Amino acid sequence: MWYSLIGEIMKKIGLIIILLLLVNSCGKNNSFPQVEVSKNFKATDEKIINKNNYVSYNGKLKVNGTKLVNQFNEKIILKGISSHGIQWYNDFINKDSIKILKNEWNTNVFRLAMYTEENGYITNKKIYSDLIKDIDLLISEDMYVIIDWHILSDGNPNKHKSDAIEFFDKVSKKYANKPNIIYEICNEPNNTSWSEIKLYATDVIKTIRNNTKDSIIIVGTNTWDKDVLDPINDRIEDDNVMYALHFYSGTHTEFLRERAKKALDNNLPLFVSEWGTSKADGSNGTYLEEAKKWMDFMEQNDLSWCNWSLTDKNESSALLKPGSSKTNFTDSDLTESGKFIKSILTK
Ligand code: IDC
């Protein structure tokens, strides 16, 4: 009897050793894609999780030099997709489509483009409840979420500054404890100046900081996020601000990469919160050779990015062909741009 008891105990110890060895070997595998993260994940489970993905492992992000780091100060790069305007294409944001983008496309961030004008937030308050549903869905899927105050035709962000302050106060209060949220406070200022943008940004950031002291905030630069040299000697005083750089590979080429490099060399943190494979008008061809150059550039500089956009609109920057499924799109639904973006994310 004693012998069989000792035998049982030895078997259990053996099993535990095998399990420990297995867990340890998973920890050495940091390749993309990775294990699904449990909702109850604790930092002590670090070994079984790939480091490049998901909020439950990485937690609240911070800016370190020009890079983003996670809660353990490890470098992290966010790669994902931007919605089209949610006043038009919100149906494409649902549990199934987000699961595809997360599990099959390996994305860890999604950007919600909430226009201010063009039947956006300023005149269409219903958009707010759609936005909140989208944010909650993305949080439940353990993704990072960029809340994009999508100014465009408004040009100068000060035009709707009081609405912006009211909006950002509301959302940053609601999501104060959620490490998922990144605030993009003015999509693409244009026909204005850095000093105007800075005035706006300083007040909006003050509002957000009353509710959350360190979430990442992305600030646009003039000329549709191209004038990234402007803030170098006139920065916003905040440790977790990044500056937006946007490009469309059919229009913006080497000159903009050179400018971006100069900004980075001056220690200015950049976030490519929107880019497309088309011309700057969102259509008229895909420019994949130039897009590859941009991919190399972003990779070399550890830049995070979101691609424009998750829609089936008949324009070449769209990821889906007209009439595609909104919930279960497959490879045959992908446009030329869609195929290219998926291949980059899964390579
Ligand atoms: C474009 C859309 C297009 C829409 C237009 C105006 O692709 O369908 O008609 O906006 O609302 C941006 C903007 C983004 C643009 C995109 C392509 O942030 O709103 O979307 N673009 O033109 N900056 C550079 C390009």
PDB file of N, CA and C in Angstrom, residues 199-262:
ATOM      1  N   LEU A 199      -2.675  75.559 -29.476  1.00  0.00           N
ATOM      2  CA  LEU A 199      -3.656  76.188 -28.569  1.00  0.00           C
ATOM      3  C   LEU A 199      -4.805  75.233 -28.279  1.00  0.00           C
ATOM      4  N   TYR A 200      -5.320  74.656 -29.366  1.00  0.00           N
ATOM      5  CA  TYR A 200      -6.419  73.687 -29.247  1.00  0.00           C
ATOM      6  C   TYR A 200      -5.975  72.485 -28.412  1.00  0.00           C
ATOM      7  N   ALA A 201      -4.825  71.919 -28.796  1.00  0.00           N
ATOM      8  CA  ALA A 201      -4.363  70.676 -28.158  1.00  0.00           C
ATOM      9  C   ALA A 201      -4.124  70.884 -26.663  1.00  0.00           C
ATOM     10  N   THR A 202      -3.546  72.011 -26.300  1.00  0.00           N
ATOM     11  CA  THR A 202      -3.239  72.256 -24.892  1.00  0.00           C
ATOM     12  C   THR A 202      -4.511  72.202 -24.046  1.00  0.00           C
ATOM     13  N   ASP A 203      -5.591  72.815 -24.539  1.00  0.00           N
ATOM     14  CA  ASP A 203      -6.837  72.824 -23.763  1.00  0.00           C
ATOM     15  C   ASP A 203      -7.526  71.463 -23.743  1.00  0.00           C
ATOM     16  N   VAL A 204      -7.515  70.779 -24.888  1.00  0.00           N
ATOM     17  CA  VAL A 204      -8.169  69.462 -24.929  1.00  0.00           C
ATOM     18  C   VAL A 204      -7.385  68.476 -24.058  1.00  0.00           C
ATOM     19  N   ILE A 205      -6.074  68.562 -24.123  1.00  0.00           N
ATOM     20  CA  ILE A 205      -5.247  67.645 -23.314  1.00  0.00           C
ATOM     21  C   ILE A 205      -5.462  67.903 -21.820  1.00  0.00           C
ATOM     22  N   LYS A 206      -5.592  69.179 -21.460  1.00  0.00           N
ATOM     23  CA  LYS A 206      -5.858  69.504 -20.053  1.00  0.00           C
ATOM     24  C   LYS A 206      -7.153  68.811 -19.600  1.00  0.00           C
ATOM     25  N   THR A 207      -8.166  68.853 -20.450  1.00  0.00           N
ATOM     26  CA  THR A 207      -9.447  68.207 -20.131  1.00  0.00           C
ATOM     27  C   THR A 207      -9.271  66.703 -19.949  1.00  0.00           C
ATOM     28  N   ILE A 208      -8.562  66.074 -20.893  1.00  0.00           N
ATOM     29  CA  ILE A 208      -8.371  64.617 -20.805  1.00  0.00           C
ATOM     30  C   ILE A 208      -7.560  64.274 -19.553  1.00  0.00           C
ATOM     31  N   ARG A 209      -6.548  65.060 -19.271  1.00  0.00           N
ATOM     32  CA  ARG A 209      -5.657  64.772 -18.131  1.00  0.00           C
ATOM     33  C   ARG A 209      -6.343  64.916 -16.774  1.00  0.00           C
ATOM     34  N   ASN A 210      -7.445  65.659 -16.732  1.00  0.00           N
ATOM     35  CA  ASN A 210      -8.226  65.702 -15.481  1.00  0.00           C
ATOM     36  C   ASN A 210      -8.809  64.340 -15.163  1.00  0.00           C
ATOM     37  N   ASN A 211      -9.028  63.534 -16.201  1.00  0.00           N
ATOM     38  CA  ASN A 211      -9.668  62.229 -16.010  1.00  0.00           C
ATOM     39  C   ASN A 211      -8.681  61.074 -16.081  1.00  0.00           C
ATOM     40  N   THR A 212      -7.691  61.204 -16.907  1.00  0.00           N
ATOM     41  CA  THR A 212      -6.693  60.142 -17.033  1.00  0.00           C
ATOM     42  C   THR A 212      -5.333  60.796 -17.239  1.00  0.00           C
ATOM     43  N   LYS A 213      -4.426  60.528 -16.314  1.00  0.00           N
ATOM     44  CA  LYS A 213      -3.218  61.357 -16.304  1.00  0.00           C
ATOM     45  C   LYS A 213      -2.169  60.933 -17.317  1.00  0.00           C
ATOM     46  N   ASP A 214      -2.298  59.718 -17.877  1.00  0.00           N
ATOM     47  CA  ASP A 214      -1.184  59.298 -18.726  1.00  0.00           C
ATOM     48  C   ASP A 214      -1.556  58.502 -19.974  1.00  0.00           C
ATOM     49  N   SER A 215      -2.824  58.452 -20.396  1.00  0.00           N
ATOM     50  CA  SER A 215      -3.131  57.732 -21.647  1.00  0.00           C
ATOM     51  C   SER A 215      -2.423  58.401 -22.820  1.00  0.00           C
ATOM     52  N   ILE A 216      -2.162  57.608 -23.854  1.00  0.00           N
ATOM     53  CA  ILE A 216      -1.506  58.164 -25.043  1.00  0.00           C
ATOM     54  C   ILE A 216      -2.475  59.105 -25.768  1.00  0.00           C
ATOM     55  N   ILE A 217      -1.952  60.266 -26.163  1.00  0.00           N
ATOM     56  CA  ILE A 217      -2.744  61.233 -26.932  1.00  0.00           C
ATOM     57  C   ILE A 217      -1.989  61.548 -28.224  1.00  0.00           C
ATOM     58  N   ILE A 218      -2.684  61.405 -29.357  1.00  0.00           N
ATOM     59  CA  ILE A 218      -2.073  61.711 -30.659  1.00  0.00           C
ATOM     60  C   ILE A 218      -2.576  63.079 -31.116  1.00  0.00           C
ATOM     61  N   VAL A 219      -1.622  63.937 -31.478  1.00  0.00           N
ATOM     62  CA  VAL A 219      -1.982  65.290 -31.925  1.00  0.00           C
ATOM     63  C   VAL A 219      -1.641  65.430 -33.411  1.00  0.00           C
ATOM     64  N   GLY A 220      -2.583  65.961 -34.178  1.00  0.00           N
ATOM     65  CA  GLY A 220      -2.363  66.167 -35.612  1.00  0.00           C
ATOM     66  C   GLY A 220      -1.405  67.323 -35.878  1.00  0.00           C
ATOM     67  N   THR A 221      -0.837  67.320 -37.073  1.00  0.00           N
ATOM     68  CA  THR A 221       0.013  68.442 -37.488  1.00  0.00           C
ATOM     69  C   THR A 221      -0.598  69.070 -38.737  1.00  0.00           C
ATOM     70  N   ASN A 222      -0.149  70.271 -39.061  1.00  0.00           N
ATOM     71  CA  ASN A 222      -0.790  70.995 -40.164  1.00  0.00           C
ATOM     72  C   ASN A 222      -0.563  70.272 -41.509  1.00  0.00           C
ATOM     73  N   THR A 223      -1.328  70.712 -42.528  1.00  0.00           N
ATOM     74  CA  THR A 223      -1.264  70.130 -43.876  1.00  0.00           C
ATOM     75  C   THR A 223      -1.547  68.622 -43.828  1.00  0.00           C
ATOM     76  N   TRP A 224      -2.684  68.285 -43.274  1.00  0.00           N
ATOM     77  CA  TRP A 224      -3.152  66.896 -43.229  1.00  0.00           C
ATOM     78  C   TRP A 224      -2.104  65.948 -42.625  1.00  0.00           C
ATOM     79  N   ASP A 225      -1.523  66.413 -41.509  1.00  0.00           N
ATOM     80  CA  ASP A 225      -0.541  65.597 -40.767  1.00  0.00           C
ATOM     81  C   ASP A 225       0.757  65.351 -41.534  1.00  0.00           C
ATOM     82  N   LYS A 226       1.193  66.392 -42.227  1.00  0.00           N
ATOM     83  CA  LYS A 226       2.470  66.276 -42.953  1.00  0.00           C
ATOM     84  C   LYS A 226       3.549  67.164 -42.332  1.00  0.00           C
ATOM     85  N   ASP A 227       3.150  68.209 -41.614  1.00  0.00           N
ATOM     86  CA  ASP A 227       4.143  69.191 -41.139  1.00  0.00           C
ATOM     87  C   ASP A 227       4.733  68.767 -39.793  1.00  0.00           C
ATOM     88  N   VAL A 228       5.405  67.619 -39.822  1.00  0.00           N
ATOM     89  CA  VAL A 228       5.875  67.046 -38.558  1.00  0.00           C
ATOM     90  C   VAL A 228       7.157  67.704 -38.029  1.00  0.00           C
ATOM     91  N   LEU A 229       7.698  68.672 -38.772  1.00  0.00           N
ATOM     92  CA  LEU A 229       8.866  69.374 -38.221  1.00  0.00           C
ATOM     93  C   LEU A 229       8.430  70.534 -37.316  1.00  0.00           C
ATOM     94  N   ASP A 230       7.210  71.009 -37.510  1.00  0.00           N
ATOM     95  CA  ASP A 230       6.745  72.181 -36.745  1.00  0.00           C
ATOM     96  C   ASP A 230       6.873  72.036 -35.219  1.00  0.00           C
ATOM     97  N   PRO A 231       6.483  70.887 -34.673  1.00  0.00           N
ATOM     98  CA  PRO A 231       6.507  70.811 -33.187  1.00  0.00           C
ATOM     99  C   PRO A 231       7.895  70.623 -32.579  1.00  0.00           C
ATOM    100  N   ILE A 232       8.918  70.371 -33.407  1.00  0.00           N
ATOM    101  CA  ILE A 232      10.232  70.013 -32.846  1.00  0.00           C
ATOM    102  C   ILE A 232      10.714  71.017 -31.801  1.00  0.00           C
ATOM    103  N   ASN A 233      10.594  72.303 -32.127  1.00  0.00           N
ATOM    104  CA  ASN A 233      11.055  73.311 -31.166  1.00  0.00           C
ATOM    105  C   ASN A 233       9.917  73.980 -30.415  1.00  0.00           C
ATOM    106  N   ASP A 234       8.749  73.385 -30.500  1.00  0.00           N
ATOM    107  CA  ASP A 234       7.585  73.978 -29.848  1.00  0.00           C
ATOM    108  C   ASP A 234       6.635  72.862 -29.418  1.00  0.00           C
ATOM    109  N   ARG A 235       7.153  71.995 -28.540  1.00  0.00           N
ATOM    110  CA  ARG A 235       6.423  70.775 -28.199  1.00  0.00           C
ATOM    111  C   ARG A 235       5.322  71.015 -27.177  1.00  0.00           C
ATOM    112  N   ILE A 236       4.396  70.092 -27.164  1.00  0.00           N
ATOM    113  CA  ILE A 236       3.370  70.106 -26.128  1.00  0.00           C
ATOM    114  C   ILE A 236       3.977  69.482 -24.879  1.00  0.00           C
ATOM    115  N   GLU A 237       3.810  70.168 -23.758  1.00  0.00           N
ATOM    116  CA  GLU A 237       4.436  69.649 -22.532  1.00  0.00           C
ATOM    117  C   GLU A 237       3.603  68.544 -21.926  1.00  0.00           C
ATOM    118  N   ASP A 238       3.910  67.343 -22.329  1.00  0.00           N
ATOM    119  CA  ASP A 238       3.192  66.180 -21.798  1.00  0.00           C
ATOM    120  C   ASP A 238       4.003  64.956 -22.204  1.00  0.00           C
ATOM    121  N   ASP A 239       4.229  64.046 -21.268  1.00  0.00           N
ATOM    122  CA  ASP A 239       5.114  62.906 -21.541  1.00  0.00           C
ATOM    123  C   ASP A 239       4.530  61.880 -22.492  1.00  0.00           C
ATOM    124  N   ASN A 240       3.210  61.869 -22.642  1.00  0.00           N
ATOM    125  CA  ASN A 240       2.601  60.793 -23.436  1.00  0.00           C
ATOM    126  C   ASN A 240       1.848  61.292 -24.663  1.00  0.00           C
ATOM    127  N   VAL A 241       2.395  62.325 -25.277  1.00  0.00           N
ATOM    128  CA  VAL A 241       1.845  62.835 -26.535  1.00  0.00           C
ATOM    129  C   VAL A 241       2.678  62.307 -27.695  1.00  0.00           C
ATOM    130  N   MET A 242       1.981  61.895 -28.766  1.00  0.00           N
ATOM    131  CA  MET A 242       2.664  61.559 -30.017  1.00  0.00           C
ATOM    132  C   MET A 242       2.081  62.456 -31.112  1.00  0.00           C
ATOM    133  N   TYR A 243       2.812  62.600 -32.205  1.00  0.00           N
ATOM    134  CA  TYR A 243       2.374  63.486 -33.278  1.00  0.00           C
ATOM    135  C   TYR A 243       1.992  62.640 -34.490  1.00  0.00           C
ATOM    136  N   ALA A 244       0.894  63.030 -35.154  1.00  0.00           N
ATOM    137  CA  ALA A 244       0.398  62.212 -36.268  1.00  0.00           C
ATOM    138  C   ALA A 244       1.157  62.518 -37.553  1.00  0.00           C
ATOM    139  N   LEU A 245       1.514  61.442 -38.233  1.00  0.00           N
ATOM    140  CA  LEU A 245       2.044  61.522 -39.602  1.00  0.00           C
ATOM    141  C   LEU A 245       1.112  60.677 -40.464  1.00  0.00           C
ATOM    142  N   HIS A 246       0.527  61.266 -41.505  1.00  0.00           N
ATOM    143  CA  HIS A 246      -0.325  60.505 -42.427  1.00  0.00           C
ATOM    144  C   HIS A 246       0.277  60.537 -43.824  1.00  0.00           C
ATOM    145  N   PHE A 247       0.134  59.418 -44.536  1.00  0.00           N
ATOM    146  CA  PHE A 247       0.579  59.417 -45.937  1.00  0.00           C
ATOM    147  C   PHE A 247      -0.319  58.528 -46.778  1.00  0.00           C
ATOM    148  N   TYR A 248      -0.365  58.813 -48.075  1.00  0.00           N
ATOM    149  CA  TYR A 248      -1.033  57.986 -49.078  1.00  0.00           C
ATOM    150  C   TYR A 248       0.015  57.711 -50.142  1.00  0.00           C
ATOM    151  N   SER A 249       0.298  56.436 -50.382  1.00  0.00           N
ATOM    152  CA  SER A 249       1.513  56.104 -51.147  1.00  0.00           C
ATOM    153  C   SER A 249       1.446  56.548 -52.611  1.00  0.00           C
ATOM    154  N   GLY A 250       0.248  56.831 -53.134  1.00  0.00           N
ATOM    155  CA  GLY A 250       0.148  57.347 -54.501  1.00  0.00           C
ATOM    156  C   GLY A 250       0.489  58.829 -54.596  1.00  0.00           C
ATOM    157  N   THR A 251       0.610  59.498 -53.491  1.00  0.00           N
ATOM    158  CA  THR A 251       0.861  60.941 -53.493  1.00  0.00           C
ATOM    159  C   THR A 251       2.119  61.321 -52.707  1.00  0.00           C
ATOM    160  N   HIS A 252       2.325  60.645 -51.591  1.00  0.00           N
ATOM    161  CA  HIS A 252       3.411  61.064 -50.683  1.00  0.00           C
ATOM    162  C   HIS A 252       4.551  60.056 -50.736  1.00  0.00           C
ATOM    163  N   THR A 253       5.715  60.536 -51.052  1.00  0.00           N
ATOM    164  CA  THR A 253       6.827  59.629 -51.331  1.00  0.00           C
ATOM    165  C   THR A 253       8.047  59.987 -50.471  1.00  0.00           C
ATOM    166  N   GLU A 254       9.231  59.814 -51.060  1.00  0.00           N
ATOM    167  CA  GLU A 254      10.499  59.978 -50.338  1.00  0.00           C
ATOM    168  C   GLU A 254      10.581  61.295 -49.536  1.00  0.00           C
ATOM    169  N   PHE A 255      10.067  62.374 -50.120  1.00  0.00           N
ATOM    170  CA  PHE A 255      10.200  63.675 -49.431  1.00  0.00           C
ATOM    171  C   PHE A 255       9.576  63.621 -48.039  1.00  0.00           C
ATOM    172  N   LEU A 256       8.485  62.897 -47.921  1.00  0.00           N
ATOM    173  CA  LEU A 256       7.820  62.851 -46.615  1.00  0.00           C
ATOM    174  C   LEU A 256       8.527  61.890 -45.657  1.00  0.00           C
ATOM    175  N   ARG A 257       9.114  60.832 -46.224  1.00  0.00           N
ATOM    176  CA  ARG A 257       9.902  59.933 -45.356  1.00  0.00           C
ATOM    177  C   ARG A 257      11.113  60.680 -44.802  1.00  0.00           C
ATOM    178  N   GLU A 258      11.745  61.492 -45.670  1.00  0.00           N
ATOM    179  CA  GLU A 258      12.918  62.267 -45.204  1.00  0.00           C
ATOM    180  C   GLU A 258      12.523  63.209 -44.068  1.00  0.00           C
ATOM    181  N   ARG A 259      11.371  63.829 -44.258  1.00  0.00           N
ATOM    182  CA  ARG A 259      10.907  64.771 -43.233  1.00  0.00           C
ATOM    183  C   ARG A 259      10.597  64.019 -41.924  1.00  0.00           C
ATOM    184  N   ALA A 260       9.965  62.879 -42.067  1.00  0.00           N
ATOM    185  CA  ALA A 260       9.624  62.088 -40.871  1.00  0.00           C
ATOM    186  C   ALA A 260      10.898  61.637 -40.153  1.00  0.00           C
ATOM    187  N   LYS A 261      11.908  61.264 -40.950  1.00  0.00           N
ATOM    188  CA  LYS A 261      13.170  60.808 -40.351  1.00  0.00           C
ATOM    189  C   LYS A 261      13.805  61.933 -39.547  1.00  0.00           C
ATOM    190  N   LYS A 262      13.720  63.127 -40.109  1.00  0.00           N
ATOM    191  CA  LYS A 262      14.295  64.276 -39.420  1.00  0.00           C
ATOM    192  C   LYS A 262      13.575  64.525 -38.084  1.00  0.00           C
TER     193      LYS A 262
END
